[in-house]
Structure formats: structure tokens, C-alpha cells
């Protein structure tokens, strides 16, 4: 995918913490969709609410759908906040300022002119990340410019473009060629002729390369991606500037129709959607978007085929399986564990003027323990029957006749669960008390009455609803939410009274001792409290 990713280890830890109920943010989809959400540079915003175990903050707010870090997009607005005309005008001006400098039509016109230039005149500005026409050269004299851009380089823009900068990590992960090759071979074996690539630019590149090669492939692809820079390298029928978190086409109805036509071609036969969202993205808005793409595909189906599903490959970490299957019960998780990515460091690339790619599996931040994680945590979630997807035996996969799917050699069939239960490449152990298989590093805790890591915190909140911990519903539909509110109010006012009492005691002590208050210290404490409050509300 082209958008910056969060560190996988951080996201995994946050996901676990969220399930344990320490804190979290939920997306709210209003019952009245007629009320439009305010806009930020990344399209319509999403409505969120902060929640904690046993506590809810009912005041909801709008924030950017695409950026988790407010340094990347600082949009914030309370749901019930009324804005003045001046603020609305300033916001509109800011949104316009953040849009790409060239329209989609202008990008296409420039690309056609660029490929018509002789090789010696084809230049690319690494600083501005822009293909240069002769009229542009003078403006970029002081920049680092690369010349002699070949047609082959134009067909691999992900290797020409620097990754979008991530303020926290200054890096980006993209599929390695061997992972793309596996996907292309698998799609070809399954008989697909069209691939909707949602956030998978390198897969899109490889499909197009094979279609134009000597042994021409009959597979076509359309890329939907939030990185507008790809507009420079593709015609309108090959790329749409798109935000997968709010189903927003930046180029309006024209781009929407390109996507609709692609999905409905040949009455929707032979098409599959392959998506690789950012690991830090919330599952719920992604699921809503994918269901809209499915509905778009179904518009071209006849009534006889109304029960069919749009084939999907959703590439995501295995620990999101429960959340994904909440929205798509027909999905299953394949056991293919050898997805490889390349780590691209922006600082090093700019320093040496070239793309420096390091194997994802060898990066220190992704190693677990002394030996590191041997397998990738990334999996394919799909609604295609798993017995139709053949995984390569030379890479250590076998067919389990009982599960009717291919699994890794380490994934042993459990006769008690009647399933090959491992999800992370290790042999899992069956716990007879929990009545399920668990990770080999987990033990059964008699206090918590379930398996967990040996050094876990006992008595913590259980998985599931933030209010009661049950697994069959979310906080918003919890039957105990009213009782929880009353308890929270009681605890809140009790805490306020205690705080007032402490302040009163401190004042009395200060008066008795004849010491004046340190106003500088008080002011600093007040500022720290205000900053903490702003952080919690942001």
C-alpha cells in the first residue's frame, strides 16, 4: 500500500490493549446519513467516540478518516460544535491548499507528453517527486534531478517515488516482488481476469508488466490508492485517487464511474478485489467501504446471481481475524505465512539519491526474541473456498483432508478442536479448561480462568464490550450502559469531592505554616492539567 503504516509491533500491542479494555476509540455511523460529515483534506471525516472499560464519554467528535496521527492531519470538531462562517471559509481554503497541484486531466496530458520525449529529456525531480517537462527544468535547477527515465522505470513508479513520509517512523513497507509474484500466480490459477487493487500499487505494477511482456497475460488491473503521485504514471482507466477509509474518490463522479465500469465489465464475472490496508486502520470503516464496493459490483449482476459474492483477498495481520469475521462471516483466514515486504527508509533514500530496500523480515524492529519471527504475521482473508487455494508444498505447506485446506507443516490438526488451530506458525497446545488451543507461550491462569502470558496482569477486564466485557455485542448496544452511567456519575462526584477536600486541607496547612503559595508552581501544574485534558480530547 502507498499510505504510511504504523509500526506493526505497536499496532499489535494497541490491538491487544484495546481488547483488554484499557481505552479505545470507536467509529460511530450515524443513523441519519443525510447529515453530511465535515470535510478535511482527505475527504469526509468519520465520527468517533472515546470509550473506556466501565466508562464512556458521550461527547462525539469528527476526525480524519485516513490519518491516525494528528500531526499528519489535525482536523478535529465536536459533533455538536457550531462553526462561524469565517472558520468554515478558512477550513475550505485549507482543504483546497492541501489538494494535489495538478488535476487528473493535467497529469494525463503531461504523461503523454513525457513519454513522447527522447530519453535524454526525460527527467524526474526527486525533491518534488514530479516528472519534469522541458518547460519545468528552470524551476528545479537547485533540486536533485534524475535524468534518462526509461519506459521500464515509468512502469515501476513505486521504485521511482519516495515513500510518503511518516513523522513517527520515516519509513514505509511495500510488497516485495516475490510476494507480488505469488499473488499474481495464484490469481491466474484461480482464473481471474480483472483485479481491483485497493492500496496495492506493486501488485498493480506487476500485473501490468506481465500484460505488456513477451508472454502476455490476460489479467487487467485498476489501482485505487490514496497516494495522488501515481496520477503522473497512469491513464484514467488505470488509477483512481481514492481513500479506502471513507470510500471517497477525490476526482469525483468520473473516477467513480471508472471503478463501476471495471467491476461490472462482463456482468461482473472474472473480477476479484485485492486490498492491503494500513495495519493501524480501524476494521469497521474498512468493512463499510468494502461493502460499498461489493454493492457497486452487485449492481451489474442479474437476479439469478444475487447470491454470489465478490471474491476478495483482504491482506491483514492474523490477530484481526475475529474483527474481520464479525463483518464478513463467510471469510476464512488462509495459512500462507510467507508474505515479504521491503522496508524503505526515506532519510537514506534522500541521502544517497536512490531507493534503499531492506527485507522486511530482517528489520530489527520486527524481530521477536533472539532469533526473530521467522514467519510474517500477515495473512490473506478471503471468501473463496480454501480448498480451491493451493499453497506451494516446496514452501512447507500440506493439505489437511479434515479441514479441507492447505496449512503449514507446523500447524498440527487438533482432534479436540477438530481444526488446524495455529495462527502464527508455531504448534499450539490444547487447553482442556479453556476448551480451545492456545499459543505455546500461554499458561492457564486460575485467577483469570483463562490462558494468558505468565507475566500478565490478573483480574483485568475481559475481551469484548468495553462496559461489561461480553463478546456478543459492542459498547453502544450494551444492556448495562444505563447502570454504568449511574455508577460513573457517582464515582465522578465522589472524586470531585475528594479533590476539593484535598485542596482545602492544603490551603489550611499553608496558612498555618505562614507560607505563601508558590504561584509559579501552581501555574505549571494547571498548564500540565490543561495539556493532559487536550490530549485526552484529541
Coordinates of C-alpha atoms in Angstrom, one line a residue:
X1 CA 0.0 0.0 0.0
X2 CA 1.1 3.5 -0.6
X3 CA 0.0 5.3 2.6
X4 CA 2.4 5.3 5.6
X5 CA 2.0 2.4 8.0
X6 CA 2.3 2.4 11.8
X7 CA 4.9 0.0 13.3
X8 CA 3.4 -3.4 13.4
X9 CA 4.6 -4.2 16.9
X10 CA 2.9 -1.0 18.2
X11 CA -0.3 -1.8 16.4
X12 CA -0.4 -5.3 17.7
X13 CA 0.1 -4.1 21.2
X14 CA -2.6 -1.5 20.8
X15 CA -5.0 -4.1 19.4
X16 CA -4.4 -6.3 22.5
X17 CA -4.7 -3.4 24.8
X18 CA -7.9 -2.3 23.2
X19 CA -9.4 -5.8 23.6
X20 CA -8.4 -5.8 27.3
X21 CA -10.4 -2.6 27.6
X22 CA -7.8 -0.1 28.9
X23 CA -9.1 2.5 26.5
X24 CA -10.2 2.8 22.9
X25 CA -11.9 4.8 20.2
X26 CA -14.9 3.6 18.3
X27 CA -16.3 4.7 15.0
X28 CA -19.9 5.8 15.0
X29 CA -22.0 5.6 11.9
X30 CA -25.0 8.0 12.4
X31 CA -28.5 6.6 11.9
X32 CA -29.2 9.7 9.7
X33 CA -26.7 9.5 6.8
X34 CA -28.4 12.6 5.3
X35 CA -26.3 14.8 7.5
X36 CA -23.0 15.2 5.7
X37 CA -19.8 14.8 7.7
X38 CA -17.4 17.8 7.6
X39 CA -14.6 17.6 5.1
X40 CA -10.8 17.5 5.7
X41 CA -8.1 17.3 3.0
X42 CA -8.7 13.5 2.9
X43 CA -12.4 13.7 2.2
X44 CA -15.4 13.2 4.5
X45 CA -14.3 12.8 8.1
X46 CA -15.5 10.0 10.4
X47 CA -17.4 10.3 13.7
X48 CA -15.6 8.9 16.7
X49 CA -16.3 8.4 20.4
X50 CA -13.7 7.6 23.2
X51 CA -14.6 4.7 25.5
X52 CA -13.0 3.0 28.5
X53 CA -13.9 -0.1 30.4
X54 CA -16.8 0.8 32.7
X55 CA -16.8 4.4 31.4
X56 CA -18.0 6.2 28.4
X57 CA -17.5 9.7 27.1
X58 CA -20.7 10.5 25.3
X59 CA -19.5 13.7 23.5
X60 CA -18.6 12.6 20.0
X61 CA -16.2 14.2 17.6
X62 CA -15.2 14.2 13.9
X63 CA -11.6 13.4 12.9
X64 CA -9.7 12.5 9.7
X65 CA -10.6 9.1 8.3
X66 CA -7.1 8.3 6.9
X67 CA -4.6 9.7 9.5
X68 CA -4.2 8.3 13.0
X69 CA -1.7 10.9 14.0
X70 CA -3.0 14.5 14.3
X71 CA 0.4 15.7 13.1
X72 CA -0.5 14.3 9.7
X73 CA -4.0 15.8 9.7
X74 CA -5.1 17.9 12.7
X75 CA -8.8 18.1 11.8
X76 CA -10.9 17.9 15.0
X77 CA -14.5 19.1 15.5
X78 CA -17.1 18.2 18.2
X79 CA -20.2 16.7 16.7
X80 CA -22.4 19.4 18.4
X81 CA -20.0 22.3 17.7
X82 CA -21.3 25.2 15.7
X83 CA -18.7 26.9 13.5
X84 CA -18.8 30.5 12.3
X85 CA -18.8 31.4 8.6
X86 CA -15.2 32.7 8.9
X87 CA -14.0 29.4 10.3
X88 CA -15.8 27.4 7.6
X89 CA -14.2 29.6 4.9
X90 CA -10.8 29.1 6.4
X91 CA -11.3 25.4 6.5
X92 CA -12.3 25.3 2.9
X93 CA -9.3 27.3 1.9
X94 CA -7.0 25.0 3.9
X95 CA -8.6 21.9 2.2
X96 CA -8.0 23.4 -1.2
X97 CA -4.4 24.2 -0.4
X98 CA -3.8 20.6 0.6
X99 CA -5.1 19.2 -2.7
X100 CA -2.7 18.0 -5.5
X101 CA -1.2 20.8 -7.5
X102 CA -2.4 19.2 -10.8
X103 CA -5.8 17.9 -11.8
X104 CA -6.2 14.3 -13.1
X105 CA -6.6 15.6 -16.6
X106 CA -3.4 17.7 -16.4
X107 CA -1.5 14.7 -15.1
X108 CA -2.6 12.6 -18.0
X109 CA -1.7 15.3 -20.5
X110 CA 1.8 15.7 -19.0
X111 CA 2.4 11.9 -19.0
X112 CA 1.5 11.7 -22.7
X113 CA 4.0 14.5 -23.5
X114 CA 6.6 13.0 -21.2
X115 CA 6.7 9.5 -22.9
X116 CA 6.9 11.3 -26.2
X117 CA 10.2 13.0 -25.3
X118 CA 13.6 11.5 -26.2
X119 CA 15.3 9.6 -23.4
X120 CA 17.8 12.4 -22.7
X121 CA 15.0 14.8 -22.0
X122 CA 13.0 12.6 -19.6
X123 CA 13.8 13.9 -16.1
X124 CA 12.4 13.4 -12.7
X125 CA 12.7 15.7 -9.6
X126 CA 13.4 13.6 -6.5
X127 CA 12.7 16.6 -4.2
X128 CA 9.3 17.4 -5.7
X129 CA 8.5 13.8 -6.7
X130 CA 7.4 15.1 -10.2
X131 CA 8.0 14.1 -13.8
X132 CA 9.5 17.2 -15.5
X133 CA 8.8 18.6 -18.9
X134 CA 11.4 20.8 -20.6
X135 CA 9.4 23.9 -19.5
X136 CA 9.8 22.9 -15.9
X137 CA 13.6 22.4 -15.8
X138 CA 14.5 26.0 -14.8
X139 CA 12.3 25.9 -11.7
X140 CA 14.1 22.7 -10.5
X141 CA 17.7 23.7 -11.1
X142 CA 18.6 23.6 -7.4
X143 CA 16.9 20.3 -6.8
X144 CA 18.2 16.7 -7.2
X145 CA 17.1 15.7 -10.6
X146 CA 17.4 12.3 -12.2
X147 CA 17.7 12.0 -16.0
X148 CA 17.2 9.3 -18.7
X149 CA 14.0 8.0 -17.2
X150 CA 13.2 4.8 -19.2
X151 CA 9.9 3.3 -20.0
X152 CA 10.7 0.4 -17.7
X153 CA 11.2 2.9 -14.8
X154 CA 7.8 4.5 -15.7
X155 CA 6.2 1.1 -15.4
X156 CA 7.6 0.8 -11.8
X157 CA 6.7 4.1 -10.2
X158 CA 6.8 2.6 -6.7
X159 CA 10.6 2.2 -7.2
X160 CA 10.9 5.7 -8.5
X161 CA 8.8 7.5 -5.9
X162 CA 10.0 8.1 -2.3
X163 CA 7.5 6.7 0.2
X164 CA 5.1 9.2 1.8
X165 CA 6.8 10.5 4.9
X166 CA 5.6 9.2 8.2
X167 CA 6.5 11.6 11.0
X168 CA 6.9 8.7 13.6
X169 CA 8.8 6.2 11.5
X170 CA 10.1 7.9 8.4
X171 CA 9.6 4.7 6.6
X172 CA 7.2 2.6 4.5
X173 CA 6.6 -1.1 3.8
X174 CA 5.7 -2.3 0.3
X175 CA 5.2 -5.8 -1.0
X176 CA 8.4 -7.5 -2.2
X177 CA 8.4 -8.7 -5.8
X178 CA 8.3 -12.4 -4.6
X179 CA 5.1 -11.7 -2.7
X180 CA 3.5 -10.0 -5.7
X181 CA 4.6 -12.9 -7.9
X182 CA 2.9 -15.4 -5.6
X183 CA -0.3 -13.4 -5.7
X184 CA -0.3 -13.0 -9.5
X185 CA 0.4 -16.7 -10.0
X186 CA -2.5 -17.5 -7.5
X187 CA -4.9 -15.2 -9.2
X188 CA -4.0 -16.6 -12.6
X189 CA -4.5 -20.2 -11.3
X190 CA -7.9 -19.3 -10.0
X191 CA -8.9 -17.9 -13.4
X192 CA -9.4 -14.2 -12.6
X193 CA -9.1 -11.8 -15.5
X194 CA -9.5 -8.5 -13.6
X195 CA -8.0 -7.3 -10.3
X196 CA -9.2 -4.3 -8.4
X197 CA -6.1 -3.3 -6.4
X198 CA -7.1 -1.3 -3.4
X199 CA -3.9 0.0 -1.8
X200 CA -1.6 -2.5 -3.6
X201 CA 0.5 -0.4 -6.0
X202 CA 3.2 -3.0 -6.5
X203 CA 0.7 -5.8 -7.4
X204 CA -0.8 -3.4 -9.9
X205 CA 2.6 -2.8 -11.4
X206 CA 3.4 -6.5 -11.8
X207 CA 0.1 -7.3 -13.4
X208 CA 0.6 -4.5 -15.9
X209 CA 4.2 -5.6 -16.6
X210 CA 3.1 -9.1 -17.3
X211 CA 0.3 -7.9 -19.6
X212 CA 2.8 -6.0 -21.7
X213 CA 5.5 -8.6 -21.6
X214 CA 6.5 -11.2 -24.2
X215 CA 4.3 -13.9 -22.6
X216 CA 1.3 -11.5 -22.4
X217 CA -1.1 -12.1 -19.5
X218 CA -4.8 -11.6 -20.0
X219 CA -5.2 -10.1 -16.5
X220 CA -6.1 -6.4 -16.2
X221 CA -6.0 -4.3 -13.1
X222 CA -7.3 -1.0 -11.7
X223 CA -5.4 0.7 -8.8
X224 CA -7.3 2.7 -6.1
X225 CA -4.8 4.4 -3.8
X226 CA -4.6 7.5 -1.6
X227 CA -1.1 8.4 -3.0
X228 CA -2.0 11.1 -5.6
X229 CA 1.5 10.9 -7.1
X230 CA 0.6 7.8 -9.0
X231 CA -1.7 10.1 -11.1
X232 CA 1.5 11.0 -13.0
X233 CA 2.1 7.5 -14.3
X234 CA -1.3 6.1 -15.2
X235 CA -4.2 6.9 -17.5
X236 CA -7.7 7.5 -16.1
X237 CA -8.7 3.8 -16.7
X238 CA -5.7 2.5 -14.7
X239 CA -5.7 4.6 -11.5
X240 CA -8.1 6.4 -9.2
X241 CA -7.1 8.7 -6.3
X242 CA -9.1 7.1 -3.5
X243 CA -9.4 6.9 0.3
X244 CA -10.4 3.4 1.4
X245 CA -11.5 4.6 4.9
X246 CA -14.4 6.7 3.7
X247 CA -15.0 5.4 0.1
X248 CA -14.0 8.8 -1.3
X249 CA -13.0 9.3 -4.9
X250 CA -11.0 12.6 -5.0
X251 CA -11.7 13.1 -8.7
X252 CA -15.5 12.8 -8.3
X253 CA -18.0 11.0 -10.4
X254 CA -15.7 10.5 -13.3
X255 CA -13.4 8.3 -11.2
X256 CA -16.4 6.6 -9.5
X257 CA -17.7 5.6 -13.0
X258 CA -14.2 4.2 -13.9
X259 CA -14.4 1.9 -10.9
X260 CA -18.0 1.0 -11.5
X261 CA -17.3 0.1 -15.2
X262 CA -14.3 -2.0 -14.2
X263 CA -16.3 -4.0 -11.6
X264 CA -19.3 -4.5 -13.8
X265 CA -17.5 -5.5 -17.0
X266 CA -18.6 -8.9 -18.4
X267 CA -21.5 -8.8 -16.0
X268 CA -19.1 -8.8 -13.0
X269 CA -17.5 -12.2 -14.0
X270 CA -13.8 -12.8 -13.5
X271 CA -13.1 -9.9 -11.2
X272 CA -11.5 -10.0 -7.7
X273 CA -10.7 -7.3 -5.2
X274 CA -7.2 -7.4 -3.5
X275 CA -6.7 -5.0 -0.7
X276 CA -3.8 -4.3 1.7
X277 CA -4.9 -1.6 4.2
X278 CA -2.7 0.1 6.7
X279 CA -2.3 -2.2 9.7
X280 CA -3.2 0.7 12.0
X281 CA -6.5 1.3 10.3
X282 CA -9.8 0.5 12.1
X283 CA -11.5 -2.6 10.7
X284 CA -15.1 -1.2 10.9
X285 CA -14.7 1.8 8.4
X286 CA -12.8 -0.5 6.0
X287 CA -15.6 -3.1 6.2
X288 CA -18.2 -0.4 5.4
X289 CA -16.1 0.7 2.4
X290 CA -15.6 -2.8 1.1
X291 CA -19.4 -3.5 1.4
X292 CA -20.0 -0.4 -0.8
X293 CA -17.6 -1.7 -3.4
X294 CA -19.4 -5.1 -3.2
X295 CA -22.8 -3.3 -3.7
X296 CA -21.3 -1.5 -6.7
X297 CA -20.3 -4.8 -8.2
X298 CA -23.7 -6.3 -7.5
X299 CA -25.4 -3.6 -9.5
X300 CA -24.2 -5.3 -12.6
X301 CA -25.4 -8.8 -11.6
X302 CA -28.6 -10.4 -12.7
X303 CA -31.2 -11.5 -10.2
X304 CA -30.2 -15.2 -10.8
X305 CA -26.7 -14.5 -9.4
X306 CA -27.8 -12.3 -6.5
X307 CA -26.4 -14.9 -4.0
X308 CA -22.9 -14.6 -5.4
X309 CA -20.2 -12.7 -3.6
X310 CA -17.5 -10.5 -5.0
X311 CA -14.2 -12.5 -4.5
X312 CA -11.9 -10.7 -2.1
X313 CA -8.4 -11.1 -0.8
X314 CA -8.0 -8.9 2.3
X315 CA -4.4 -8.9 3.4
X316 CA -4.1 -8.1 7.2
X317 CA -2.4 -9.4 10.4
X318 CA -3.8 -12.6 11.7
X319 CA -4.7 -11.1 15.1
X320 CA -7.6 -9.1 13.4
X321 CA -9.3 -12.4 12.4
X322 CA -12.1 -12.0 15.0
X323 CA -12.9 -8.4 13.9
X324 CA -12.9 -9.2 10.2
X325 CA -15.2 -12.2 10.6
X326 CA -17.6 -10.0 12.6
X327 CA -18.3 -8.1 9.4
X328 CA -17.7 -10.9 6.9
X329 CA -18.8 -14.2 8.4
X330 CA -18.1 -16.0 5.1
X331 CA -14.4 -15.1 5.3
X332 CA -11.7 -17.6 6.3
X333 CA -8.0 -17.0 7.0
X334 CA -5.5 -18.7 4.8
X335 CA -2.4 -20.2 6.4
X336 CA 0.1 -18.7 3.9
X337 CA 2.7 -17.1 6.2
X338 CA 5.5 -16.0 3.8
X339 CA 4.4 -12.5 2.8
X340 CA 7.6 -10.5 2.4
X341 CA 7.9 -6.7 2.3
X342 CA 10.7 -4.3 1.7
X343 CA 11.5 -1.6 4.2
X344 CA 12.2 1.8 2.6
X345 CA 14.0 4.4 4.6
X346 CA 13.2 7.9 3.5
X347 CA 16.2 9.5 5.1
X348 CA 18.7 7.1 3.5
X349 CA 16.9 7.3 0.1
X350 CA 17.2 11.1 0.1
X351 CA 20.8 11.0 1.3
X352 CA 22.0 8.7 -1.4
X353 CA 19.5 9.7 -4.1
X354 CA 18.2 6.2 -4.7
X355 CA 15.7 3.7 -3.2
X356 CA 17.2 1.6 -0.5
X357 CA 15.1 -1.5 0.2
X358 CA 15.8 -3.9 3.1
X359 CA 14.0 -7.2 3.5
X360 CA 11.0 -6.7 5.9
X361 CA 11.8 -9.9 7.7
X362 CA 15.3 -8.8 8.6
X363 CA 14.4 -5.5 10.1
X364 CA 15.3 -5.2 13.8
X365 CA 12.0 -3.6 14.9
X366 CA 10.1 -6.7 13.7
X367 CA 12.3 -9.3 15.5
X368 CA 10.8 -11.2 18.4
X369 CA 13.4 -12.5 20.9
X370 CA 16.9 -13.6 19.9
X371 CA 16.0 -15.3 16.7
X372 CA 13.3 -13.1 15.5
X373 CA 9.9 -14.0 14.0
X374 CA 10.5 -16.5 11.1
X375 CA 7.1 -16.1 9.5
X376 CA 5.2 -13.0 8.6
X377 CA 2.1 -12.1 10.8
X378 CA 0.3 -11.1 7.6
X379 CA -2.4 -13.4 6.2
X380 CA -5.0 -13.5 3.4
X381 CA -8.6 -13.3 4.5
X382 CA -10.9 -14.4 1.7
X383 CA -14.4 -15.6 0.8
X384 CA -13.1 -18.1 -1.8
X385 CA -13.4 -21.7 -0.5
X386 CA -10.0 -22.5 1.0
X387 CA -9.8 -26.0 -0.7
X388 CA -9.5 -24.2 -4.1
X389 CA -6.4 -22.3 -3.0
X390 CA -3.3 -24.4 -3.4
X391 CA -0.3 -23.3 -1.3
X392 CA 3.1 -24.4 -2.5
X393 CA 4.4 -27.6 -1.0
X394 CA 8.0 -26.6 -1.6
X395 CA 7.5 -23.7 0.9
X396 CA 6.3 -26.1 3.6
X397 CA 2.5 -26.4 3.1
X398 CA 0.4 -29.6 3.1
X399 CA -3.3 -30.3 2.5
X400 CA -5.3 -31.2 5.6
X401 CA -8.2 -33.5 4.5
X402 CA -10.1 -32.9 7.7
X403 CA -10.0 -29.1 7.5
X404 CA -10.2 -29.2 3.6
X405 CA -7.5 -26.5 3.3
X406 CA -3.7 -26.1 3.0
X407 CA -1.8 -25.4 6.2
X408 CA 1.8 -25.1 7.2
X409 CA 3.7 -28.2 8.4
X410 CA 3.9 -26.8 12.0
X411 CA 0.1 -26.3 12.1
X412 CA -1.0 -29.7 13.5
X413 CA -4.6 -30.8 13.5
X414 CA -6.2 -30.8 17.0
X415 CA -8.6 -33.7 17.4
X416 CA -10.4 -31.9 20.3
X417 CA -11.0 -28.7 18.3
X418 CA -11.3 -30.6 15.1
X419 CA -9.2 -28.0 13.3
X420 CA -5.7 -27.0 12.5
X421 CA -5.6 -24.2 15.1
X422 CA -2.2 -22.5 14.9
X423 CA -2.3 -18.9 13.5
X424 CA 1.3 -17.7 14.0
X425 CA 3.5 -20.5 12.5
X426 CA 4.0 -22.4 15.8
X427 CA 2.4 -25.5 17.2
X428 CA -0.4 -24.5 19.6
X429 CA -1.4 -26.5 22.6
X430 CA -4.9 -27.6 23.6
X431 CA -6.2 -26.3 27.0
X432 CA -8.9 -28.6 28.3
X433 CA -10.1 -25.9 30.8
X434 CA -10.5 -23.3 28.1
X435 CA -11.7 -25.9 25.6
X436 CA -9.5 -24.5 22.9
X437 CA -6.0 -24.4 21.6
X438 CA -3.7 -21.5 22.7
X439 CA -0.3 -20.2 22.0
X440 CA 2.6 -22.3 23.3
X441 CA 3.8 -19.4 25.5
X442 CA 0.5 -19.2 27.3
X443 CA -0.5 -20.9 30.5
X444 CA -3.9 -21.3 32.2
X445 CA -4.4 -18.8 35.0
X446 CA -6.7 -20.0 37.8
X447 CA -7.4 -16.4 38.9
X448 CA -8.5 -15.2 35.4
X449 CA -9.9 -18.6 34.5
X450 CA -8.4 -18.4 31.0
X451 CA -5.0 -18.8 29.3
X452 CA -2.6 -15.9 29.1
X453 CA 1.1 -15.0 29.3
X454 CA 2.8 -15.9 32.5
X455 CA 3.5 -12.3 33.4
X456 CA 0.0 -11.0 32.6
X457 CA -1.9 -8.7 35.0
X458 CA -4.6 -10.8 36.7
X459 CA -8.1 -9.6 37.3
X460 CA -8.0 -7.2 34.3
X461 CA -11.0 -6.6 32.1
X462 CA -12.1 -9.4 29.8
X463 CA -12.2 -9.3 26.0
X464 CA -15.2 -7.8 24.3
X465 CA -17.6 -5.0 25.2
X466 CA -15.9 -2.0 27.0
X467 CA -18.8 -1.8 29.5
X468 CA -19.4 -5.5 30.6
X469 CA -16.8 -7.5 28.7
X470 CA -19.2 -9.7 26.9
X471 CA -18.1 -10.9 23.4
X472 CA -21.5 -10.9 21.6
X473 CA -22.0 -7.1 21.4
X474 CA -20.3 -3.7 21.4
X475 CA -20.4 -0.9 23.9
X476 CA -23.0 1.0 22.0
X477 CA -25.6 -1.8 22.4
X478 CA -24.6 -2.9 25.9
X479 CA -27.7 -3.6 28.1
X480 CA -25.8 -2.4 31.1
X481 CA -24.9 1.0 29.7
X482 CA -27.5 2.9 31.8
X483 CA -26.3 1.3 35.0
X484 CA -22.8 2.1 34.1
X485 CA -23.6 5.8 33.6
X486 CA -25.1 6.0 37.1
X487 CA -22.1 4.3 38.6
X488 CA -19.8 6.6 36.7
X489 CA -21.7 9.7 37.8
X490 CA -21.4 8.6 41.5
X491 CA -17.7 7.9 41.2
X492 CA -17.2 11.2 39.4
X493 CA -18.8 13.3 42.0
X494 CA -17.2 11.4 44.8
X495 CA -13.8 12.0 43.2
X496 CA -14.6 15.7 42.8
X497 CA -15.5 16.0 46.5
X498 CA -12.2 14.3 47.5
X499 CA -10.2 16.6 45.3
X500 CA -11.9 19.7 46.8
X501 CA -11.2 18.4 50.3
X502 CA -7.5 17.8 49.5
X503 CA -7.2 21.4 48.1
X504 CA -8.9 22.8 51.2
X505 CA -6.6 20.8 53.5
X506 CA -3.5 22.1 51.6
X507 CA -4.8 25.7 51.9
X508 CA -5.2 25.3 55.6
X509 CA -1.8 23.8 56.1
X510 CA -0.2 26.6 54.1
X511 CA -2.0 29.3 56.2
X512 CA -1.0 27.6 59.4
X513 CA 2.7 27.4 58.5
X514 CA 2.7 31.0 57.3
X515 CA 3.9 30.1 53.9
X516 CA 2.7 31.8 50.7
X517 CA 1.6 29.7 47.8
X518 CA 4.1 29.2 45.0
X519 CA 2.2 30.7 42.2
X520 CA 4.7 29.7 39.5
X521 CA 4.3 26.0 40.6
X522 CA 0.5 26.2 40.6
X523 CA 0.5 27.8 37.1
X524 CA 2.8 25.0 35.8
X525 CA 0.5 22.3 37.3
X526 CA -2.5 24.0 35.8
X527 CA -0.9 24.1 32.4
X528 CA 0.0 20.4 32.7
X529 CA -3.6 19.5 33.5
X530 CA -4.8 21.5 30.6
X531 CA -2.4 19.8 28.2
X532 CA -3.4 16.4 29.5
X533 CA -7.1 17.4 29.0
X534 CA -6.4 18.5 25.4
X535 CA -4.5 15.2 24.7
X536 CA -7.4 13.1 26.0
X537 CA -9.9 15.1 23.9
X538 CA -7.7 14.9 20.8

